[in-house]
């Protein structure tokens, strides 16, 4: 499978996410409302949702803890922990008012509510509704642990301001109706958060591809050309080792369903499935990577995937 989100994070987001998180930056408010505070309330944002905003604020903007102001209150569903969303983000240095980077405003990037990545933005997402625009102000400690980012002009003591547009929300895991699996297929056991564990039977790998729906969703049907939002785990039949998993990354993926973007067996297994479904795929070598080897996948490997179809990115 040629892995890769259709949209990628800008460098500053990548740098911040790479900084090890020592602890969550603040507790989730019981009423799911962060305080609007003096810092976030002085940031003025103008422009339509999903477009690069005009941002004005006095400097320096300093917060003692995470503050969130809702500039545009969306009418969509409220995000829950572990639920992914497509967002656009502008990042501003609270000390100077300079816009450091943004996500490009060409469809957004995936972030997961209440995940460890990019605090305090992902914490604020837990309280957000689809269609909202938020101003999030985080302390230097919460956003970059007080570590300078010299390549972007961020000093150790600088707070960061994030303008976050919540464009689309998706399922946190497959929510379809369970269906009985086939005898002889790999067994799948789910953790409470939906993460699958896969047990491979002590038999020879099948010569033909297997597509087995473990949960039948009732959402829209995936078509070729769609951008599918999925959680997945992949193991090799021969050694039962996980070679790739979005669950381990704590971040779903977006895959464009087209020939050449994905291995044939993965593409064939997803086209025609409904949002909310969970699908078991067994892919023989000729529909996978064939004789091509990688550090985690030996040549001529039969691959097993469990895929949760979370949504379709527009």
PDB file of C-alpha atoms in Angstrom:
ATOM      1  CA  UNK A   1       0.000   0.000   0.000  1.00  0.00           C
ATOM      2  CA  UNK A   2       1.369   3.367  -0.920  1.00  0.00           C
ATOM      3  CA  UNK A   3       0.655   5.116   2.315  1.00  0.00           C
ATOM      4  CA  UNK A   4       0.132   8.838   2.643  1.00  0.00           C
ATOM      5  CA  UNK A   5      -2.439  11.347   3.644  1.00  0.00           C
ATOM      6  CA  UNK A   6      -3.700  13.416   0.766  1.00  0.00           C
ATOM      7  CA  UNK A   7      -2.941  16.506   2.818  1.00  0.00           C
ATOM      8  CA  UNK A   8       0.216  16.911   4.862  1.00  0.00           C
ATOM      9  CA  UNK A   9       1.062  18.932   7.946  1.00  0.00           C
ATOM     10  CA  UNK A  10       3.123  22.099   7.554  1.00  0.00           C
ATOM     11  CA  UNK A  11       6.582  22.129   9.053  1.00  0.00           C
ATOM     12  CA  UNK A  12       5.736  23.942  12.287  1.00  0.00           C
ATOM     13  CA  UNK A  13       2.946  21.521  13.141  1.00  0.00           C
ATOM     14  CA  UNK A  14       5.333  18.661  12.451  1.00  0.00           C
ATOM     15  CA  UNK A  15       7.988  20.208  14.693  1.00  0.00           C
ATOM     16  CA  UNK A  16       5.533  20.749  17.544  1.00  0.00           C
ATOM     17  CA  UNK A  17       4.096  17.244  17.265  1.00  0.00           C
ATOM     18  CA  UNK A  18       7.636  15.825  17.357  1.00  0.00           C
ATOM     19  CA  UNK A  19       8.347  17.474  20.730  1.00  0.00           C
ATOM     20  CA  UNK A  20       7.738  14.751  23.352  1.00  0.00           C
ATOM     21  CA  UNK A  21       4.626  15.375  25.423  1.00  0.00           C
ATOM     22  CA  UNK A  22       5.401  15.189  29.145  1.00  0.00           C
ATOM     23  CA  UNK A  23       1.757  15.448  30.165  1.00  0.00           C
ATOM     24  CA  UNK A  24      -1.560  16.690  28.930  1.00  0.00           C
ATOM     25  CA  UNK A  25      -1.497  20.458  29.008  1.00  0.00           C
ATOM     26  CA  UNK A  26      -4.760  20.908  30.889  1.00  0.00           C
ATOM     27  CA  UNK A  27      -7.735  18.951  32.079  1.00  0.00           C
ATOM     28  CA  UNK A  28     -10.862  18.683  29.988  1.00  0.00           C
ATOM     29  CA  UNK A  29     -13.504  21.060  31.415  1.00  0.00           C
ATOM     30  CA  UNK A  30     -16.486  19.173  32.828  1.00  0.00           C
ATOM     31  CA  UNK A  31     -18.956  21.190  30.769  1.00  0.00           C
ATOM     32  CA  UNK A  32     -16.846  20.828  27.583  1.00  0.00           C
ATOM     33  CA  UNK A  33     -16.224  24.558  27.432  1.00  0.00           C
ATOM     34  CA  UNK A  34     -12.742  26.028  27.755  1.00  0.00           C
ATOM     35  CA  UNK A  35     -12.473  29.487  29.320  1.00  0.00           C
ATOM     36  CA  UNK A  36     -12.436  32.333  26.821  1.00  0.00           C
ATOM     37  CA  UNK A  37     -10.048  34.419  28.935  1.00  0.00           C
ATOM     38  CA  UNK A  38      -8.270  37.713  28.334  1.00  0.00           C
ATOM     39  CA  UNK A  39      -5.767  36.315  25.836  1.00  0.00           C
ATOM     40  CA  UNK A  40      -7.977  34.495  23.327  1.00  0.00           C
ATOM     41  CA  UNK A  41     -10.693  37.159  23.459  1.00  0.00           C
ATOM     42  CA  UNK A  42      -8.378  39.937  22.190  1.00  0.00           C
ATOM     43  CA  UNK A  43      -7.609  38.092  18.946  1.00  0.00           C
ATOM     44  CA  UNK A  44      -9.759  39.370  16.071  1.00  0.00           C
ATOM     45  CA  UNK A  45     -10.317  37.033  13.127  1.00  0.00           C
ATOM     46  CA  UNK A  46     -12.135  37.862   9.898  1.00  0.00           C
ATOM     47  CA  UNK A  47     -12.854  35.953   6.701  1.00  0.00           C
ATOM     48  CA  UNK A  48     -14.945  32.954   5.620  1.00  0.00           C
ATOM     49  CA  UNK A  49     -14.456  29.532   7.172  1.00  0.00           C
ATOM     50  CA  UNK A  50     -11.972  27.448   5.199  1.00  0.00           C
ATOM     51  CA  UNK A  51     -10.052  30.438   3.841  1.00  0.00           C
ATOM     52  CA  UNK A  52      -6.912  32.089   5.187  1.00  0.00           C
ATOM     53  CA  UNK A  53      -8.163  34.489   7.867  1.00  0.00           C
ATOM     54  CA  UNK A  54      -7.187  38.056   8.576  1.00  0.00           C
ATOM     55  CA  UNK A  55      -5.806  38.018  12.124  1.00  0.00           C
ATOM     56  CA  UNK A  56      -5.282  41.074  14.293  1.00  0.00           C
ATOM     57  CA  UNK A  57      -4.192  41.188  17.923  1.00  0.00           C
ATOM     58  CA  UNK A  58      -2.220  43.284  20.374  1.00  0.00           C
ATOM     59  CA  UNK A  59       1.163  41.880  21.301  1.00  0.00           C
ATOM     60  CA  UNK A  60       2.361  40.149  23.257  1.00  0.00           C
ATOM     61  CA  UNK A  61      -0.525  37.732  23.808  1.00  0.00           C
ATOM     62  CA  UNK A  62       0.201  35.731  26.937  1.00  0.00           C
ATOM     63  CA  UNK A  63      -1.933  33.064  28.578  1.00  0.00           C
ATOM     64  CA  UNK A  64      -1.357  31.308  31.894  1.00  0.00           C
ATOM     65  CA  UNK A  65      -3.283  28.265  30.661  1.00  0.00           C
ATOM     66  CA  UNK A  66      -5.099  27.133  27.535  1.00  0.00           C
ATOM     67  CA  UNK A  67      -7.771  29.569  26.392  1.00  0.00           C
ATOM     68  CA  UNK A  68     -10.269  29.013  23.591  1.00  0.00           C
ATOM     69  CA  UNK A  69     -12.652  31.508  22.008  1.00  0.00           C
ATOM     70  CA  UNK A  70     -15.265  30.480  19.461  1.00  0.00           C
ATOM     71  CA  UNK A  71     -15.291  32.965  16.596  1.00  0.00           C
ATOM     72  CA  UNK A  72     -17.795  31.020  14.500  1.00  0.00           C
ATOM     73  CA  UNK A  73     -20.073  28.560  16.283  1.00  0.00           C
ATOM     74  CA  UNK A  74     -20.726  25.588  14.047  1.00  0.00           C
ATOM     75  CA  UNK A  75     -23.984  23.684  13.982  1.00  0.00           C
ATOM     76  CA  UNK A  76     -22.523  20.238  13.312  1.00  0.00           C
ATOM     77  CA  UNK A  77     -21.944  17.407  15.741  1.00  0.00           C
ATOM     78  CA  UNK A  78     -19.661  17.924  18.715  1.00  0.00           C
ATOM     79  CA  UNK A  79     -16.353  16.077  18.507  1.00  0.00           C
ATOM     80  CA  UNK A  80     -15.654  13.338  21.032  1.00  0.00           C
ATOM     81  CA  UNK A  81     -12.251  12.016  22.182  1.00  0.00           C
ATOM     82  CA  UNK A  82     -10.536  10.003  19.470  1.00  0.00           C
ATOM     83  CA  UNK A  83     -12.716  11.446  16.718  1.00  0.00           C
ATOM     84  CA  UNK A  84     -10.820  12.781  13.678  1.00  0.00           C
ATOM     85  CA  UNK A  85     -11.594  16.014  11.898  1.00  0.00           C
ATOM     86  CA  UNK A  86     -10.353  17.858   8.847  1.00  0.00           C
ATOM     87  CA  UNK A  87      -9.105  21.220  10.023  1.00  0.00           C
ATOM     88  CA  UNK A  88      -7.332  24.250   8.646  1.00  0.00           C
ATOM     89  CA  UNK A  89      -4.942  25.969  11.033  1.00  0.00           C
ATOM     90  CA  UNK A  90      -3.062  29.270  11.082  1.00  0.00           C
ATOM     91  CA  UNK A  91      -0.246  29.507  13.630  1.00  0.00           C
ATOM     92  CA  UNK A  92       0.699  32.899  15.040  1.00  0.00           C
ATOM     93  CA  UNK A  93       3.576  33.871  17.308  1.00  0.00           C
ATOM     94  CA  UNK A  94       1.883  35.382  20.340  1.00  0.00           C
ATOM     95  CA  UNK A  95       4.919  37.550  21.051  1.00  0.00           C
ATOM     96  CA  UNK A  96       5.073  39.253  17.650  1.00  0.00           C
ATOM     97  CA  UNK A  97       1.714  38.682  15.952  1.00  0.00           C
ATOM     98  CA  UNK A  98       3.502  37.143  12.964  1.00  0.00           C
ATOM     99  CA  UNK A  99       1.677  34.377  11.119  1.00  0.00           C
ATOM    100  CA  UNK A 100       4.275  31.618  11.147  1.00  0.00           C
ATOM    101  CA  UNK A 101       2.563  29.022   8.991  1.00  0.00           C
ATOM    102  CA  UNK A 102      -0.784  27.639   7.939  1.00  0.00           C
ATOM    103  CA  UNK A 103      -2.168  24.455   6.448  1.00  0.00           C
ATOM    104  CA  UNK A 104      -2.676  25.989   3.018  1.00  0.00           C
ATOM    105  CA  UNK A 105      -6.483  26.215   3.078  1.00  0.00           C
ATOM    106  CA  UNK A 106      -6.905  23.673   0.313  1.00  0.00           C
ATOM    107  CA  UNK A 107      -9.055  21.126   2.119  1.00  0.00           C
ATOM    108  CA  UNK A 108      -7.510  20.792   5.557  1.00  0.00           C
ATOM    109  CA  UNK A 109      -5.426  18.207   7.408  1.00  0.00           C
ATOM    110  CA  UNK A 110      -6.519  15.455   9.777  1.00  0.00           C
ATOM    111  CA  UNK A 111      -6.230  15.960  13.520  1.00  0.00           C
ATOM    112  CA  UNK A 112      -7.780  13.814  16.238  1.00  0.00           C
ATOM    113  CA  UNK A 113      -9.680  15.297  19.171  1.00  0.00           C
ATOM    114  CA  UNK A 114      -8.030  14.844  22.571  1.00  0.00           C
ATOM    115  CA  UNK A 115      -4.982  13.121  21.076  1.00  0.00           C
ATOM    116  CA  UNK A 116      -1.422  13.703  22.259  1.00  0.00           C
ATOM    117  CA  UNK A 117      -0.507  15.495  19.042  1.00  0.00           C
ATOM    118  CA  UNK A 118      -0.421  19.277  18.878  1.00  0.00           C
ATOM    119  CA  UNK A 119      -1.697  20.246  22.297  1.00  0.00           C
ATOM    120  CA  UNK A 120      -3.635  22.374  23.091  1.00  0.00           C
ATOM    121  CA  UNK A 121      -5.370  22.368  19.681  1.00  0.00           C
ATOM    122  CA  UNK A 122      -6.451  18.744  19.856  1.00  0.00           C
ATOM    123  CA  UNK A 123      -7.806  19.356  23.361  1.00  0.00           C
ATOM    124  CA  UNK A 124      -9.869  22.270  22.094  1.00  0.00           C
ATOM    125  CA  UNK A 125     -11.226  20.082  19.287  1.00  0.00           C
ATOM    126  CA  UNK A 126     -12.870  17.838  21.863  1.00  0.00           C
ATOM    127  CA  UNK A 127     -15.230  20.686  22.658  1.00  0.00           C
ATOM    128  CA  UNK A 128     -15.728  21.851  19.084  1.00  0.00           C
ATOM    129  CA  UNK A 129     -18.535  21.394  16.592  1.00  0.00           C
ATOM    130  CA  UNK A 130     -18.191  20.871  12.863  1.00  0.00           C
ATOM    131  CA  UNK A 131     -18.325  24.237  11.122  1.00  0.00           C
ATOM    132  CA  UNK A 132     -16.685  26.145  13.979  1.00  0.00           C
ATOM    133  CA  UNK A 133     -13.763  28.552  13.922  1.00  0.00           C
ATOM    134  CA  UNK A 134     -11.734  28.674  17.127  1.00  0.00           C
ATOM    135  CA  UNK A 135      -8.984  30.864  18.512  1.00  0.00           C
ATOM    136  CA  UNK A 136      -6.738  28.783  20.749  1.00  0.00           C
ATOM    137  CA  UNK A 137      -4.006  30.390  22.859  1.00  0.00           C
ATOM    138  CA  UNK A 138      -1.504  28.078  24.486  1.00  0.00           C
ATOM    139  CA  UNK A 139       1.403  28.750  26.769  1.00  0.00           C
ATOM    140  CA  UNK A 140       4.961  28.180  25.653  1.00  0.00           C
ATOM    141  CA  UNK A 141       5.078  25.128  27.901  1.00  0.00           C
ATOM    142  CA  UNK A 142       1.857  23.660  26.533  1.00  0.00           C
ATOM    143  CA  UNK A 143       2.601  24.240  22.849  1.00  0.00           C
ATOM    144  CA  UNK A 144       6.348  23.675  22.542  1.00  0.00           C
ATOM    145  CA  UNK A 145       7.390  22.827  26.124  1.00  0.00           C
ATOM    146  CA  UNK A 146       9.345  26.033  26.388  1.00  0.00           C
ATOM    147  CA  UNK A 147      11.798  24.851  23.754  1.00  0.00           C
ATOM    148  CA  UNK A 148      12.820  27.442  21.160  1.00  0.00           C
ATOM    149  CA  UNK A 149      12.140  26.728  17.489  1.00  0.00           C
ATOM    150  CA  UNK A 150      14.851  28.931  15.979  1.00  0.00           C
ATOM    151  CA  UNK A 151      14.148  28.029  12.359  1.00  0.00           C
ATOM    152  CA  UNK A 152      10.736  29.648  12.749  1.00  0.00           C
ATOM    153  CA  UNK A 153      11.689  32.474  15.075  1.00  0.00           C
ATOM    154  CA  UNK A 154       9.899  31.070  18.126  1.00  0.00           C
ATOM    155  CA  UNK A 155      11.635  31.878  21.407  1.00  0.00           C
ATOM    156  CA  UNK A 156      11.446  29.642  24.454  1.00  0.00           C
ATOM    157  CA  UNK A 157       8.967  31.927  26.220  1.00  0.00           C
ATOM    158  CA  UNK A 158       6.685  32.667  23.247  1.00  0.00           C
ATOM    159  CA  UNK A 159       3.060  31.644  23.413  1.00  0.00           C
ATOM    160  CA  UNK A 160       1.408  30.393  20.237  1.00  0.00           C
ATOM    161  CA  UNK A 161      -1.986  31.380  18.880  1.00  0.00           C
ATOM    162  CA  UNK A 162      -3.898  28.978  16.627  1.00  0.00           C
ATOM    163  CA  UNK A 163      -6.870  29.870  14.458  1.00  0.00           C
ATOM    164  CA  UNK A 164      -8.611  26.555  13.815  1.00  0.00           C
ATOM    165  CA  UNK A 165     -11.371  25.913  11.267  1.00  0.00           C
ATOM    166  CA  UNK A 166     -13.233  22.643  11.863  1.00  0.00           C
ATOM    167  CA  UNK A 167     -14.245  21.651   8.335  1.00  0.00           C
ATOM    168  CA  UNK A 168     -15.412  18.037   8.543  1.00  0.00           C
ATOM    169  CA  UNK A 169     -15.743  15.398  11.233  1.00  0.00           C
ATOM    170  CA  UNK A 170     -15.534  11.626  10.878  1.00  0.00           C
ATOM    171  CA  UNK A 171     -16.267   8.514  12.898  1.00  0.00           C
ATOM    172  CA  UNK A 172     -13.687   7.559  15.556  1.00  0.00           C
ATOM    173  CA  UNK A 173     -14.111   3.872  14.655  1.00  0.00           C
ATOM    174  CA  UNK A 174     -16.363   1.618  12.591  1.00  0.00           C
ATOM    175  CA  UNK A 175     -19.885   1.661  14.033  1.00  0.00           C
ATOM    176  CA  UNK A 176     -21.667  -0.749  11.696  1.00  0.00           C
ATOM    177  CA  UNK A 177     -23.667  -3.870  12.515  1.00  0.00           C
ATOM    178  CA  UNK A 178     -21.409  -6.848  13.353  1.00  0.00           C
ATOM    179  CA  UNK A 179     -21.392  -9.721  10.878  1.00  0.00           C
ATOM    180  CA  UNK A 180     -20.120 -13.256  11.277  1.00  0.00           C
ATOM    181  CA  UNK A 181     -16.716 -13.909   9.766  1.00  0.00           C
ATOM    182  CA  UNK A 182     -15.774 -16.800   7.518  1.00  0.00           C
ATOM    183  CA  UNK A 183     -14.267 -20.044   8.786  1.00  0.00           C
ATOM    184  CA  UNK A 184     -10.536 -20.095   8.171  1.00  0.00           C
ATOM    185  CA  UNK A 185     -10.149 -16.320   8.086  1.00  0.00           C
ATOM    186  CA  UNK A 186      -7.840 -14.524  10.520  1.00  0.00           C
ATOM    187  CA  UNK A 187      -9.568 -13.834  13.840  1.00  0.00           C
ATOM    188  CA  UNK A 188     -10.111 -10.219  14.869  1.00  0.00           C
ATOM    189  CA  UNK A 189     -10.592  -9.019  18.454  1.00  0.00           C
ATOM    190  CA  UNK A 190     -11.267  -5.344  19.167  1.00  0.00           C
ATOM    191  CA  UNK A 191     -10.036  -3.187  22.033  1.00  0.00           C
ATOM    192  CA  UNK A 192     -12.567  -0.780  23.593  1.00  0.00           C
ATOM    193  CA  UNK A 193     -11.260   2.061  21.418  1.00  0.00           C
ATOM    194  CA  UNK A 194     -11.746  -0.049  18.279  1.00  0.00           C
ATOM    195  CA  UNK A 195      -8.137  -1.025  17.687  1.00  0.00           C
ATOM    196  CA  UNK A 196      -8.006  -4.542  16.207  1.00  0.00           C
ATOM    197  CA  UNK A 197      -5.864  -7.456  17.249  1.00  0.00           C
ATOM    198  CA  UNK A 198      -5.338 -10.029  14.497  1.00  0.00           C
ATOM    199  CA  UNK A 199      -4.638 -13.741  14.974  1.00  0.00           C
ATOM    200  CA  UNK A 200      -3.499 -15.637  11.884  1.00  0.00           C
ATOM    201  CA  UNK A 201      -4.659 -19.263  11.527  1.00  0.00           C
ATOM    202  CA  UNK A 202      -2.003 -21.965  11.445  1.00  0.00           C
ATOM    203  CA  UNK A 203      -2.691 -22.773   7.799  1.00  0.00           C
ATOM    204  CA  UNK A 204      -1.306 -21.887   4.410  1.00  0.00           C
ATOM    205  CA  UNK A 205      -2.237 -18.450   3.138  1.00  0.00           C
ATOM    206  CA  UNK A 206      -5.106 -18.461   0.628  1.00  0.00           C
ATOM    207  CA  UNK A 207      -4.209 -18.090  -3.020  1.00  0.00           C
ATOM    208  CA  UNK A 208      -7.166 -15.812  -3.752  1.00  0.00           C
ATOM    209  CA  UNK A 209      -7.970 -12.438  -2.194  1.00  0.00           C
ATOM    210  CA  UNK A 210     -10.409 -12.386   0.722  1.00  0.00           C
ATOM    211  CA  UNK A 211     -12.761  -9.459   1.348  1.00  0.00           C
ATOM    212  CA  UNK A 212     -14.874 -10.027   4.461  1.00  0.00           C
ATOM    213  CA  UNK A 213     -17.133  -7.369   5.993  1.00  0.00           C
ATOM    214  CA  UNK A 214     -16.900  -7.653   9.795  1.00  0.00           C
ATOM    215  CA  UNK A 215     -19.174  -4.668  10.447  1.00  0.00           C
ATOM    216  CA  UNK A 216     -21.712  -3.422   7.925  1.00  0.00           C
ATOM    217  CA  UNK A 217     -22.003   0.366   7.914  1.00  0.00           C
ATOM    218  CA  UNK A 218     -24.968   2.319   6.588  1.00  0.00           C
ATOM    219  CA  UNK A 219     -23.115   5.438   5.452  1.00  0.00           C
ATOM    220  CA  UNK A 220     -22.211   6.563   1.936  1.00  0.00           C
ATOM    221  CA  UNK A 221     -20.554   4.036  -0.369  1.00  0.00           C
ATOM    222  CA  UNK A 222     -16.903   4.447  -1.321  1.00  0.00           C
ATOM    223  CA  UNK A 223     -16.330   4.943  -5.026  1.00  0.00           C
ATOM    224  CA  UNK A 224     -13.143   5.017  -7.064  1.00  0.00           C
ATOM    225  CA  UNK A 225     -11.678   8.513  -6.858  1.00  0.00           C
ATOM    226  CA  UNK A 226     -12.994   9.156  -3.339  1.00  0.00           C
ATOM    227  CA  UNK A 227     -10.663  10.194  -0.531  1.00  0.00           C
ATOM    228  CA  UNK A 228     -11.364   7.588   2.128  1.00  0.00           C
ATOM    229  CA  UNK A 229     -10.701   8.373   5.788  1.00  0.00           C
ATOM    230  CA  UNK A 230      -9.703   5.116   7.468  1.00  0.00           C
ATOM    231  CA  UNK A 231      -8.141   3.475  10.484  1.00  0.00           C
ATOM    232  CA  UNK A 232      -6.209   0.334   9.619  1.00  0.00           C
ATOM    233  CA  UNK A 233      -3.820  -2.314  10.865  1.00  0.00           C
ATOM    234  CA  UNK A 234      -1.701  -4.454   8.539  1.00  0.00           C
ATOM    235  CA  UNK A 235       0.095  -7.712   9.396  1.00  0.00           C
ATOM    236  CA  UNK A 236       1.908 -10.312   7.327  1.00  0.00           C
ATOM    237  CA  UNK A 237       0.389 -13.798   7.182  1.00  0.00           C
ATOM    238  CA  UNK A 238       3.741 -15.565   7.585  1.00  0.00           C
ATOM    239  CA  UNK A 239       4.900 -14.007  10.850  1.00  0.00           C
ATOM    240  CA  UNK A 240       1.794 -12.208  12.195  1.00  0.00           C
ATOM    241  CA  UNK A 241       3.836  -9.029  12.713  1.00  0.00           C
ATOM    242  CA  UNK A 242       2.233  -5.601  12.427  1.00  0.00           C
ATOM    243  CA  UNK A 243       4.002  -3.736   9.633  1.00  0.00           C
ATOM    244  CA  UNK A 244       1.817  -0.630   9.615  1.00  0.00           C
ATOM    245  CA  UNK A 245      -1.009   0.714  11.741  1.00  0.00           C
ATOM    246  CA  UNK A 246      -2.765   4.052  11.942  1.00  0.00           C
ATOM    247  CA  UNK A 247      -3.850   3.042  15.449  1.00  0.00           C
ATOM    248  CA  UNK A 248      -0.217   2.971  16.548  1.00  0.00           C
ATOM    249  CA  UNK A 249       0.240   6.425  15.038  1.00  0.00           C
ATOM    250  CA  UNK A 250      -2.945   7.551  16.850  1.00  0.00           C
ATOM    251  CA  UNK A 251      -4.016   9.231  13.648  1.00  0.00           C
ATOM    252  CA  UNK A 252      -6.298   7.984  10.842  1.00  0.00           C
ATOM    253  CA  UNK A 253      -5.168   8.219   7.242  1.00  0.00           C
ATOM    254  CA  UNK A 254      -6.691   9.593   4.052  1.00  0.00           C
ATOM    255  CA  UNK A 255      -6.242   7.431   0.962  1.00  0.00           C
ATOM    256  CA  UNK A 256      -7.265   8.400  -2.534  1.00  0.00           C
ATOM    257  CA  UNK A 257      -9.023   5.420  -4.086  1.00  0.00           C
ATOM    258  CA  UNK A 258      -7.428   5.299  -7.486  1.00  0.00           C
ATOM    259  CA  UNK A 259      -5.205   2.963  -9.437  1.00  0.00           C
ATOM    260  CA  UNK A 260      -1.546   3.630  -8.782  1.00  0.00           C
ATOM    261  CA  UNK A 261      -2.137   5.307  -5.424  1.00  0.00           C
ATOM    262  CA  UNK A 262      -2.733   2.037  -3.559  1.00  0.00           C
ATOM    263  CA  UNK A 263      -1.863  -1.605  -4.002  1.00  0.00           C
ATOM    264  CA  UNK A 264      -4.491  -3.374  -6.072  1.00  0.00           C
ATOM    265  CA  UNK A 265      -5.832  -5.617  -3.306  1.00  0.00           C
ATOM    266  CA  UNK A 266      -6.344  -2.712  -0.912  1.00  0.00           C
ATOM    267  CA  UNK A 267      -8.123  -0.640  -3.550  1.00  0.00           C
ATOM    268  CA  UNK A 268     -10.349  -3.559  -4.578  1.00  0.00           C
ATOM    269  CA  UNK A 269     -11.253  -4.211  -0.952  1.00  0.00           C
ATOM    270  CA  UNK A 270     -12.365  -0.660  -0.180  1.00  0.00           C
ATOM    271  CA  UNK A 271     -14.281   0.405  -3.283  1.00  0.00           C
ATOM    272  CA  UNK A 272     -17.934  -0.449  -2.701  1.00  0.00           C
ATOM    273  CA  UNK A 273     -17.743  -0.448   1.109  1.00  0.00           C
ATOM    274  CA  UNK A 274     -19.954   1.808   3.214  1.00  0.00           C
ATOM    275  CA  UNK A 275     -18.848   4.399   5.743  1.00  0.00           C
ATOM    276  CA  UNK A 276     -19.106   2.769   9.168  1.00  0.00           C
ATOM    277  CA  UNK A 277     -17.962  -0.624   7.884  1.00  0.00           C
ATOM    278  CA  UNK A 278     -15.029  -2.664   9.107  1.00  0.00           C
ATOM    279  CA  UNK A 279     -13.426  -4.867   6.480  1.00  0.00           C
ATOM    280  CA  UNK A 280     -10.960  -7.748   6.690  1.00  0.00           C
ATOM    281  CA  UNK A 281      -8.704  -7.993   3.641  1.00  0.00           C
ATOM    282  CA  UNK A 282      -6.358 -10.871   2.836  1.00  0.00           C
ATOM    283  CA  UNK A 283      -4.183  -9.844  -0.092  1.00  0.00           C
ATOM    284  CA  UNK A 284      -1.989 -12.345  -1.974  1.00  0.00           C
ATOM    285  CA  UNK A 285       1.433 -11.169  -3.183  1.00  0.00           C
ATOM    286  CA  UNK A 286       0.366 -10.513  -6.777  1.00  0.00           C
ATOM    287  CA  UNK A 287      -2.237  -8.007  -5.531  1.00  0.00           C
ATOM    288  CA  UNK A 288       0.140  -6.542  -2.947  1.00  0.00           C
ATOM    289  CA  UNK A 289       3.844  -5.823  -3.214  1.00  0.00           C
ATOM    290  CA  UNK A 290       4.826  -9.003  -5.056  1.00  0.00           C
ATOM    291  CA  UNK A 291       8.578  -9.545  -5.115  1.00  0.00           C
ATOM    292  CA  UNK A 292       9.246  -6.046  -3.783  1.00  0.00           C
ATOM    293  CA  UNK A 293      10.600  -6.274  -0.231  1.00  0.00           C
ATOM    294  CA  UNK A 294      10.829  -3.642   2.487  1.00  0.00           C
ATOM    295  CA  UNK A 295      12.335  -3.711   5.995  1.00  0.00           C
ATOM    296  CA  UNK A 296       8.952  -4.698   7.473  1.00  0.00           C
ATOM    297  CA  UNK A 297       7.452  -6.734   4.594  1.00  0.00           C
ATOM    298  CA  UNK A 298       9.388  -9.650   3.058  1.00  0.00           C
ATOM    299  CA  UNK A 299       9.096 -10.314  -0.653  1.00  0.00           C
ATOM    300  CA  UNK A 300       6.083 -12.347  -1.793  1.00  0.00           C
ATOM    301  CA  UNK A 301       4.160 -11.686   1.425  1.00  0.00           C
ATOM    302  CA  UNK A 302       0.456 -12.297   1.870  1.00  0.00           C
ATOM    303  CA  UNK A 303      -0.924  -9.256   3.682  1.00  0.00           C
ATOM    304  CA  UNK A 304      -3.809  -8.964   6.125  1.00  0.00           C
ATOM    305  CA  UNK A 305      -5.567  -5.673   6.806  1.00  0.00           C
ATOM    306  CA  UNK A 306      -8.410  -4.728   9.102  1.00  0.00           C
ATOM    307  CA  UNK A 307      -9.798  -1.408   7.879  1.00  0.00           C
ATOM    308  CA  UNK A 308     -12.371   0.858   9.534  1.00  0.00           C
ATOM    309  CA  UNK A 309     -14.085   3.171   7.039  1.00  0.00           C
ATOM    310  CA  UNK A 310     -14.555   6.424   8.963  1.00  0.00           C
ATOM    311  CA  UNK A 311     -15.723   8.767   6.232  1.00  0.00           C
ATOM    312  CA  UNK A 312     -15.136  10.400   2.875  1.00  0.00           C
ATOM    313  CA  UNK A 313     -13.137  13.632   2.761  1.00  0.00           C
ATOM    314  CA  UNK A 314     -14.764  16.196   0.494  1.00  0.00           C
TER     315      UNK A 314
END
